[in-house]
Amino acid sequence: MGTTTRYARTRRDLLVAALGRLRSRFEGSVQVVPTDHIADDRAAVEFIASSLELMVSREVDQVAAILLRIELRNDPELRCLVDAASEPQENVLQHLAGILSNLGVDEPVRRASELLVMFDGILLAKIAAGRDISIRNMVSTYLSGVRAQTSPSQV
């Protein structure tokens, strides 16, 4: 307690500082990669799975993000900085929606939002529970299911 008060006077201040540090690390590591070339399911699965595997490899940051999201769930002022409406999450959502749109998927924004929820589950399963799951298989299965629901006129 004594050492943290040098940097943050309250627990909330400490959480804000941790969140700021985590966001800086995330923004510093993100590379905007063009996805206009992704026009088939195989390329989409590869790109999305590789991106998620990179997130999993940043275990310390992911654990911090999970804990902060849990800790801030009852603080509306700070929660908006880590929830689905946050700027980093919105950027990822739009990026995924663009990929799904390129593939002709119906309702690409809604489907991208579902994919982000799946990402959360995968991250939690791999990092917190140590589950050995195939990210590529999960992304491929999800995309196949979404494609099966896409109207034939869209494909």
mmCIF file with all atom_site columns, C-alpha atoms in Angstrom:
data_model
loop_
_atom_site.group_PDB
_atom_site.id
_atom_site.type_symbol
_atom_site.label_atom_id
_atom_site.label_alt_id
_atom_site.label_comp_id
_atom_site.label_asym_id
_atom_site.label_entity_id
_atom_site.label_seq_id
_atom_site.pdbx_PDB_ins_code
_atom_site.Cartn_x
_atom_site.Cartn_y
_atom_site.Cartn_z
_atom_site.occupancy
_atom_site.B_iso_or_equiv
_atom_site.pdbx_formal_charge
_atom_site.auth_seq_id
_atom_site.auth_comp_id
_atom_site.auth_asym_id
_atom_site.auth_atom_id
_atom_site.pdbx_PDB_model_num
ATOM 1   C CA . MET A 1 1   ? 0.000   0.000   0.000   1.00 0.00 ? 1   MET A CA 1
ATOM 2   C CA . GLY A 1 2   ? 2.773   2.423   0.885   1.00 0.00 ? 2   GLY A CA 1
ATOM 3   C CA . THR A 1 3   ? 4.642   2.049   -2.398  1.00 0.00 ? 3   THR A CA 1
ATOM 4   C CA . THR A 1 4   ? 1.579   2.464   -4.601  1.00 0.00 ? 4   THR A CA 1
ATOM 5   C CA . THR A 1 5   ? 0.503   5.695   -2.896  1.00 0.00 ? 5   THR A CA 1
ATOM 6   C CA . ARG A 1 6   ? 3.622   7.306   -4.272  1.00 0.00 ? 6   ARG A CA 1
ATOM 7   C CA . TYR A 1 7   ? 2.139   6.876   -7.764  1.00 0.00 ? 7   TYR A CA 1
ATOM 8   C CA . ALA A 1 8   ? -1.585  6.812   -7.081  1.00 0.00 ? 8   ALA A CA 1
ATOM 9   C CA . ARG A 1 9   ? -3.377  8.138   -4.034  1.00 0.00 ? 9   ARG A CA 1
ATOM 10  C CA . THR A 1 10  ? -6.420  5.880   -4.356  1.00 0.00 ? 10  THR A CA 1
ATOM 11  C CA . ARG A 1 11  ? -7.227  2.461   -5.701  1.00 0.00 ? 11  ARG A CA 1
ATOM 12  C CA . ARG A 1 12  ? -9.225  4.100   -8.484  1.00 0.00 ? 12  ARG A CA 1
ATOM 13  C CA . ASP A 1 13  ? -6.228  6.279   -9.424  1.00 0.00 ? 13  ASP A CA 1
ATOM 14  C CA . LEU A 1 14  ? -4.108  3.138   -9.577  1.00 0.00 ? 14  LEU A CA 1
ATOM 15  C CA . LEU A 1 15  ? -6.645  1.464   -11.868 1.00 0.00 ? 15  LEU A CA 1
ATOM 16  C CA . VAL A 1 16  ? -6.700  4.527   -14.134 1.00 0.00 ? 16  VAL A CA 1
ATOM 17  C CA . ALA A 1 17  ? -2.894  4.488   -14.298 1.00 0.00 ? 17  ALA A CA 1
ATOM 18  C CA . ALA A 1 18  ? -2.848  0.762   -15.087 1.00 0.00 ? 18  ALA A CA 1
ATOM 19  C CA . LEU A 1 19  ? -5.471  1.253   -17.776 1.00 0.00 ? 19  LEU A CA 1
ATOM 20  C CA . GLY A 1 20  ? -3.510  4.117   -19.304 1.00 0.00 ? 20  GLY A CA 1
ATOM 21  C CA . ARG A 1 21  ? -0.346  2.041   -19.356 1.00 0.00 ? 21  ARG A CA 1
ATOM 22  C CA . LEU A 1 22  ? -2.130  -0.916  -20.902 1.00 0.00 ? 22  LEU A CA 1
ATOM 23  C CA . ARG A 1 23  ? -3.722  1.261   -23.610 1.00 0.00 ? 23  ARG A CA 1
ATOM 24  C CA . SER A 1 24  ? -0.337  2.809   -24.416 1.00 0.00 ? 24  SER A CA 1
ATOM 25  C CA . ARG A 1 25  ? 1.224   -0.624  -24.787 1.00 0.00 ? 25  ARG A CA 1
ATOM 26  C CA . PHE A 1 26  ? -1.657  -1.756  -27.007 1.00 0.00 ? 26  PHE A CA 1
ATOM 27  C CA . GLU A 1 27  ? -1.552  1.337   -29.218 1.00 0.00 ? 27  GLU A CA 1
ATOM 28  C CA . GLY A 1 28  ? 2.226   1.063   -29.471 1.00 0.00 ? 28  GLY A CA 1
ATOM 29  C CA . SER A 1 29  ? 2.028   -2.524  -30.665 1.00 0.00 ? 29  SER A CA 1
ATOM 30  C CA . VAL A 1 30  ? -0.823  -2.223  -33.139 1.00 0.00 ? 30  VAL A CA 1
ATOM 31  C CA . GLN A 1 31  ? 0.025   -2.118  -36.797 1.00 0.00 ? 31  GLN A CA 1
ATOM 32  C CA . VAL A 1 32  ? -2.693  -1.157  -39.212 1.00 0.00 ? 32  VAL A CA 1
ATOM 33  C CA . VAL A 1 33  ? -2.532  -3.752  -41.940 1.00 0.00 ? 33  VAL A CA 1
ATOM 34  C CA . PRO A 1 34  ? -4.587  -3.338  -45.112 1.00 0.00 ? 34  PRO A CA 1
ATOM 35  C CA . THR A 1 35  ? -7.197  -6.051  -45.441 1.00 0.00 ? 35  THR A CA 1
ATOM 36  C CA . ASP A 1 36  ? -8.710  -5.144  -48.808 1.00 0.00 ? 36  ASP A CA 1
ATOM 37  C CA . HIS A 1 37  ? -6.894  -8.103  -50.344 1.00 0.00 ? 37  HIS A CA 1
ATOM 38  C CA . ILE A 1 38  ? -8.681  -10.594 -48.089 1.00 0.00 ? 38  ILE A CA 1
ATOM 39  C CA . ALA A 1 39  ? -11.404 -11.908 -50.345 1.00 0.00 ? 39  ALA A CA 1
ATOM 40  C CA . ASP A 1 40  ? -11.717 -15.594 -49.497 1.00 0.00 ? 40  ASP A CA 1
ATOM 41  C CA . ASP A 1 41  ? -12.442 -17.605 -46.371 1.00 0.00 ? 41  ASP A CA 1
ATOM 42  C CA . ARG A 1 42  ? -8.997  -19.195 -46.154 1.00 0.00 ? 42  ARG A CA 1
ATOM 43  C CA . ALA A 1 43  ? -7.211  -15.820 -46.168 1.00 0.00 ? 43  ALA A CA 1
ATOM 44  C CA . ALA A 1 44  ? -9.716  -14.426 -43.665 1.00 0.00 ? 44  ALA A CA 1
ATOM 45  C CA . VAL A 1 45  ? -9.257  -17.353 -41.270 1.00 0.00 ? 45  VAL A CA 1
ATOM 46  C CA . GLU A 1 46  ? -5.477  -17.063 -41.542 1.00 0.00 ? 46  GLU A CA 1
ATOM 47  C CA . PHE A 1 47  ? -5.457  -13.312 -40.918 1.00 0.00 ? 47  PHE A CA 1
ATOM 48  C CA . ILE A 1 48  ? -7.958  -13.389 -38.042 1.00 0.00 ? 48  ILE A CA 1
ATOM 49  C CA . ALA A 1 49  ? -6.382  -16.440 -36.361 1.00 0.00 ? 49  ALA A CA 1
ATOM 50  C CA . SER A 1 50  ? -2.869  -15.000 -36.687 1.00 0.00 ? 50  SER A CA 1
ATOM 51  C CA . SER A 1 51  ? -4.048  -11.732 -35.135 1.00 0.00 ? 51  SER A CA 1
ATOM 52  C CA . LEU A 1 52  ? -5.653  -13.569 -32.242 1.00 0.00 ? 52  LEU A CA 1
ATOM 53  C CA . GLU A 1 53  ? -2.562  -15.741 -31.733 1.00 0.00 ? 53  GLU A CA 1
ATOM 54  C CA . LEU A 1 54  ? -0.514  -12.552 -31.477 1.00 0.00 ? 54  LEU A CA 1
ATOM 55  C CA . MET A 1 55  ? -2.900  -11.297 -28.796 1.00 0.00 ? 55  MET A CA 1
ATOM 56  C CA . VAL A 1 56  ? -2.578  -14.585 -26.889 1.00 0.00 ? 56  VAL A CA 1
ATOM 57  C CA . SER A 1 57  ? 1.221   -14.300 -27.047 1.00 0.00 ? 57  SER A CA 1
ATOM 58  C CA . ARG A 1 58  ? 1.003   -10.996 -25.162 1.00 0.00 ? 58  ARG A CA 1
ATOM 59  C CA . GLU A 1 59  ? -0.112  -12.866 -22.056 1.00 0.00 ? 59  GLU A CA 1
ATOM 60  C CA . VAL A 1 60  ? 0.814   -10.251 -19.452 1.00 0.00 ? 60  VAL A CA 1
ATOM 61  C CA . ASP A 1 61  ? -1.187  -7.568  -21.261 1.00 0.00 ? 61  ASP A CA 1
ATOM 62  C CA . GLN A 1 62  ? -4.148  -9.886  -21.775 1.00 0.00 ? 62  GLN A CA 1
ATOM 63  C CA . VAL A 1 63  ? -4.258  -10.890 -18.110 1.00 0.00 ? 63  VAL A CA 1
ATOM 64  C CA . ALA A 1 64  ? -4.142  -7.197  -17.144 1.00 0.00 ? 64  ALA A CA 1
ATOM 65  C CA . ALA A 1 65  ? -6.925  -6.408  -19.624 1.00 0.00 ? 65  ALA A CA 1
ATOM 66  C CA . ILE A 1 66  ? -9.127  -9.223  -18.306 1.00 0.00 ? 66  ILE A CA 1
ATOM 67  C CA . LEU A 1 67  ? -8.599  -8.144  -14.703 1.00 0.00 ? 67  LEU A CA 1
ATOM 68  C CA . LEU A 1 68  ? -9.228  -4.483  -15.491 1.00 0.00 ? 68  LEU A CA 1
ATOM 69  C CA . ARG A 1 69  ? -12.436 -5.300  -17.327 1.00 0.00 ? 69  ARG A CA 1
ATOM 70  C CA . ILE A 1 70  ? -13.661 -7.264  -14.325 1.00 0.00 ? 70  ILE A CA 1
ATOM 71  C CA . GLU A 1 71  ? -12.524 -4.624  -11.841 1.00 0.00 ? 71  GLU A CA 1
ATOM 72  C CA . LEU A 1 72  ? -14.121 -1.759  -13.786 1.00 0.00 ? 72  LEU A CA 1
ATOM 73  C CA . ARG A 1 73  ? -17.426 -3.470  -14.547 1.00 0.00 ? 73  ARG A CA 1
ATOM 74  C CA . ASN A 1 74  ? -19.291 -1.397  -11.933 1.00 0.00 ? 74  ASN A CA 1
ATOM 75  C CA . ASP A 1 75  ? -17.630 1.932   -12.715 1.00 0.00 ? 75  ASP A CA 1
ATOM 76  C CA . PRO A 1 76  ? -19.497 3.418   -15.705 1.00 0.00 ? 76  PRO A CA 1
ATOM 77  C CA . GLU A 1 77  ? -17.018 6.274   -16.093 1.00 0.00 ? 77  GLU A CA 1
ATOM 78  C CA . LEU A 1 78  ? -14.030 3.946   -16.478 1.00 0.00 ? 78  LEU A CA 1
ATOM 79  C CA . ARG A 1 79  ? -15.809 0.913   -17.882 1.00 0.00 ? 79  ARG A CA 1
ATOM 80  C CA . CYS A 1 80  ? -16.415 2.723   -21.156 1.00 0.00 ? 80  CYS A CA 1
ATOM 81  C CA . LEU A 1 81  ? -12.630 2.813   -21.615 1.00 0.00 ? 81  LEU A CA 1
ATOM 82  C CA . VAL A 1 82  ? -12.400 -1.000  -21.758 1.00 0.00 ? 82  VAL A CA 1
ATOM 83  C CA . ASP A 1 83  ? -15.776 -2.164  -23.017 1.00 0.00 ? 83  ASP A CA 1
ATOM 84  C CA . ALA A 1 84  ? -16.983 -2.776  -26.557 1.00 0.00 ? 84  ALA A CA 1
ATOM 85  C CA . ALA A 1 85  ? -17.540 0.950   -27.116 1.00 0.00 ? 85  ALA A CA 1
ATOM 86  C CA . SER A 1 86  ? -13.935 1.877   -26.329 1.00 0.00 ? 86  SER A CA 1
ATOM 87  C CA . GLU A 1 87  ? -11.869 3.333   -29.155 1.00 0.00 ? 87  GLU A CA 1
ATOM 88  C CA . PRO A 1 88  ? -9.448  0.375   -29.453 1.00 0.00 ? 88  PRO A CA 1
ATOM 89  C CA . GLN A 1 89  ? -12.323 -2.125  -29.454 1.00 0.00 ? 89  GLN A CA 1
ATOM 90  C CA . GLU A 1 90  ? -14.242 -0.042  -31.989 1.00 0.00 ? 90  GLU A CA 1
ATOM 91  C CA . ASN A 1 91  ? -11.203 0.073   -34.281 1.00 0.00 ? 91  ASN A CA 1
ATOM 92  C CA . VAL A 1 92  ? -10.808 -3.708  -34.147 1.00 0.00 ? 92  VAL A CA 1
ATOM 93  C CA . LEU A 1 93  ? -14.549 -4.129  -34.717 1.00 0.00 ? 93  LEU A CA 1
ATOM 94  C CA . GLN A 1 94  ? -14.480 -1.961  -37.842 1.00 0.00 ? 94  GLN A CA 1
ATOM 95  C CA . HIS A 1 95  ? -11.416 -3.776  -39.152 1.00 0.00 ? 95  HIS A CA 1
ATOM 96  C CA . LEU A 1 96  ? -13.105 -7.171  -38.722 1.00 0.00 ? 96  LEU A CA 1
ATOM 97  C CA . ALA A 1 97  ? -16.348 -5.864  -40.201 1.00 0.00 ? 97  ALA A CA 1
ATOM 98  C CA . GLY A 1 98  ? -14.419 -4.761  -43.281 1.00 0.00 ? 98  GLY A CA 1
ATOM 99  C CA . ILE A 1 99  ? -12.993 -8.253  -43.722 1.00 0.00 ? 99  ILE A CA 1
ATOM 100 C CA . LEU A 1 100 ? -16.410 -9.850  -43.317 1.00 0.00 ? 100 LEU A CA 1
ATOM 101 C CA . SER A 1 101 ? -17.923 -7.337  -45.728 1.00 0.00 ? 101 SER A CA 1
ATOM 102 C CA . ASN A 1 102 ? -15.257 -8.234  -48.318 1.00 0.00 ? 102 ASN A CA 1
ATOM 103 C CA . LEU A 1 103 ? -16.421 -11.837 -47.971 1.00 0.00 ? 103 LEU A CA 1
ATOM 104 C CA . GLY A 1 104 ? -20.056 -10.873 -48.567 1.00 0.00 ? 104 GLY A CA 1
ATOM 105 C CA . VAL A 1 105 ? -21.181 -11.783 -45.055 1.00 0.00 ? 105 VAL A CA 1
ATOM 106 C CA . ASP A 1 106 ? -24.607 -10.413 -44.065 1.00 0.00 ? 106 ASP A CA 1
ATOM 107 C CA . GLU A 1 107 ? -24.555 -7.833  -41.254 1.00 0.00 ? 107 GLU A CA 1
ATOM 108 C CA . PRO A 1 108 ? -20.753 -7.600  -41.049 1.00 0.00 ? 108 PRO A CA 1
ATOM 109 C CA . VAL A 1 109 ? -20.722 -5.244  -38.039 1.00 0.00 ? 109 VAL A CA 1
ATOM 110 C CA . ARG A 1 110 ? -22.975 -7.520  -35.978 1.00 0.00 ? 110 ARG A CA 1
ATOM 111 C CA . ARG A 1 111 ? -20.958 -10.581 -37.015 1.00 0.00 ? 111 ARG A CA 1
ATOM 112 C CA . ALA A 1 112 ? -17.686 -8.813  -36.197 1.00 0.00 ? 112 ALA A CA 1
ATOM 113 C CA . SER A 1 113 ? -19.091 -7.974  -32.760 1.00 0.00 ? 113 SER A CA 1
ATOM 114 C CA . GLU A 1 114 ? -19.908 -11.659 -32.235 1.00 0.00 ? 114 GLU A CA 1
ATOM 115 C CA . LEU A 1 115 ? -16.401 -12.557 -33.339 1.00 0.00 ? 115 LEU A CA 1
ATOM 116 C CA . LEU A 1 116 ? -14.953 -10.200 -30.713 1.00 0.00 ? 116 LEU A CA 1
ATOM 117 C CA . VAL A 1 117 ? -17.027 -11.934 -28.035 1.00 0.00 ? 117 VAL A CA 1
ATOM 118 C CA . MET A 1 118 ? -15.614 -15.244 -29.271 1.00 0.00 ? 118 MET A CA 1
ATOM 119 C CA . PHE A 1 119 ? -12.112 -13.731 -29.041 1.00 0.00 ? 119 PHE A CA 1
ATOM 120 C CA . ASP A 1 120 ? -12.747 -12.902 -25.390 1.00 0.00 ? 120 ASP A CA 1
ATOM 121 C CA . GLY A 1 121 ? -13.721 -16.501 -24.721 1.00 0.00 ? 121 GLY A CA 1
ATOM 122 C CA . ILE A 1 122 ? -10.701 -17.862 -26.566 1.00 0.00 ? 122 ILE A CA 1
ATOM 123 C CA . LEU A 1 123 ? -8.339  -15.526 -24.709 1.00 0.00 ? 123 LEU A CA 1
ATOM 124 C CA . LEU A 1 124 ? -9.834  -16.509 -21.376 1.00 0.00 ? 124 LEU A CA 1
ATOM 125 C CA . ALA A 1 125 ? -9.723  -20.231 -22.214 1.00 0.00 ? 125 ALA A CA 1
ATOM 126 C CA . LYS A 1 126 ? -6.124  -20.157 -23.404 1.00 0.00 ? 126 LYS A CA 1
ATOM 127 C CA . ILE A 1 127 ? -4.629  -17.711 -20.909 1.00 0.00 ? 127 ILE A CA 1
ATOM 128 C CA . ALA A 1 128 ? -6.606  -18.185 -17.703 1.00 0.00 ? 128 ALA A CA 1
ATOM 129 C CA . ALA A 1 129 ? -7.596  -21.830 -18.065 1.00 0.00 ? 129 ALA A CA 1
ATOM 130 C CA . GLY A 1 130 ? -4.611  -23.068 -20.082 1.00 0.00 ? 130 GLY A CA 1
ATOM 131 C CA . ARG A 1 131 ? -6.840  -24.830 -22.591 1.00 0.00 ? 131 ARG A CA 1
ATOM 132 C CA . ASP A 1 132 ? -5.135  -26.195 -25.668 1.00 0.00 ? 132 ASP A CA 1
ATOM 133 C CA . ILE A 1 133 ? -7.597  -25.161 -28.360 1.00 0.00 ? 133 ILE A CA 1
ATOM 134 C CA . SER A 1 134 ? -7.096  -24.512 -32.050 1.00 0.00 ? 134 SER A CA 1
ATOM 135 C CA . ILE A 1 135 ? -7.781  -20.870 -32.770 1.00 0.00 ? 135 ILE A CA 1
ATOM 136 C CA . ARG A 1 136 ? -7.812  -21.539 -36.511 1.00 0.00 ? 136 ARG A CA 1
ATOM 137 C CA . ASN A 1 137 ? -10.424 -24.286 -36.133 1.00 0.00 ? 137 ASN A CA 1
ATOM 138 C CA . MET A 1 138 ? -12.636 -22.073 -34.000 1.00 0.00 ? 138 MET A CA 1
ATOM 139 C CA . VAL A 1 139 ? -12.406 -19.095 -36.381 1.00 0.00 ? 139 VAL A CA 1
ATOM 140 C CA . SER A 1 140 ? -12.965 -21.384 -39.390 1.00 0.00 ? 140 SER A CA 1
ATOM 141 C CA . THR A 1 141 ? -15.994 -23.008 -37.763 1.00 0.00 ? 141 THR A CA 1
ATOM 142 C CA . TYR A 1 142 ? -17.491 -19.627 -36.878 1.00 0.00 ? 142 TYR A CA 1
ATOM 143 C CA . LEU A 1 143 ? -16.909 -18.258 -40.360 1.00 0.00 ? 143 LEU A CA 1
ATOM 144 C CA . SER A 1 144 ? -18.423 -21.393 -41.932 1.00 0.00 ? 144 SER A CA 1
ATOM 145 C CA . GLY A 1 145 ? -21.512 -20.981 -39.778 1.00 0.00 ? 145 GLY A CA 1
ATOM 146 C CA . VAL A 1 146 ? -21.834 -17.316 -40.683 1.00 0.00 ? 146 VAL A CA 1
ATOM 147 C CA . ARG A 1 147 ? -21.355 -18.101 -44.357 1.00 0.00 ? 147 ARG A CA 1
ATOM 148 C CA . ALA A 1 148 ? -24.083 -20.761 -44.155 1.00 0.00 ? 148 ALA A CA 1
ATOM 149 C CA . GLN A 1 149 ? -26.460 -18.046 -42.909 1.00 0.00 ? 149 GLN A CA 1
ATOM 150 C CA . THR A 1 150 ? -25.504 -15.578 -45.662 1.00 0.00 ? 150 THR A CA 1
ATOM 151 C CA . SER A 1 151 ? -28.170 -15.186 -48.279 1.00 0.00 ? 151 SER A CA 1
ATOM 152 C CA . PRO A 1 152 ? -27.246 -16.731 -51.659 1.00 0.00 ? 152 PRO A CA 1
ATOM 153 C CA . SER A 1 153 ? -27.645 -13.386 -53.437 1.00 0.00 ? 153 SER A CA 1
ATOM 154 C CA . GLN A 1 154 ? -24.841 -11.948 -51.276 1.00 0.00 ? 154 GLN A CA 1
ATOM 155 C CA . VAL A 1 155 ? -22.266 -14.639 -52.072 1.00 0.00 ? 155 VAL A CA 1
#
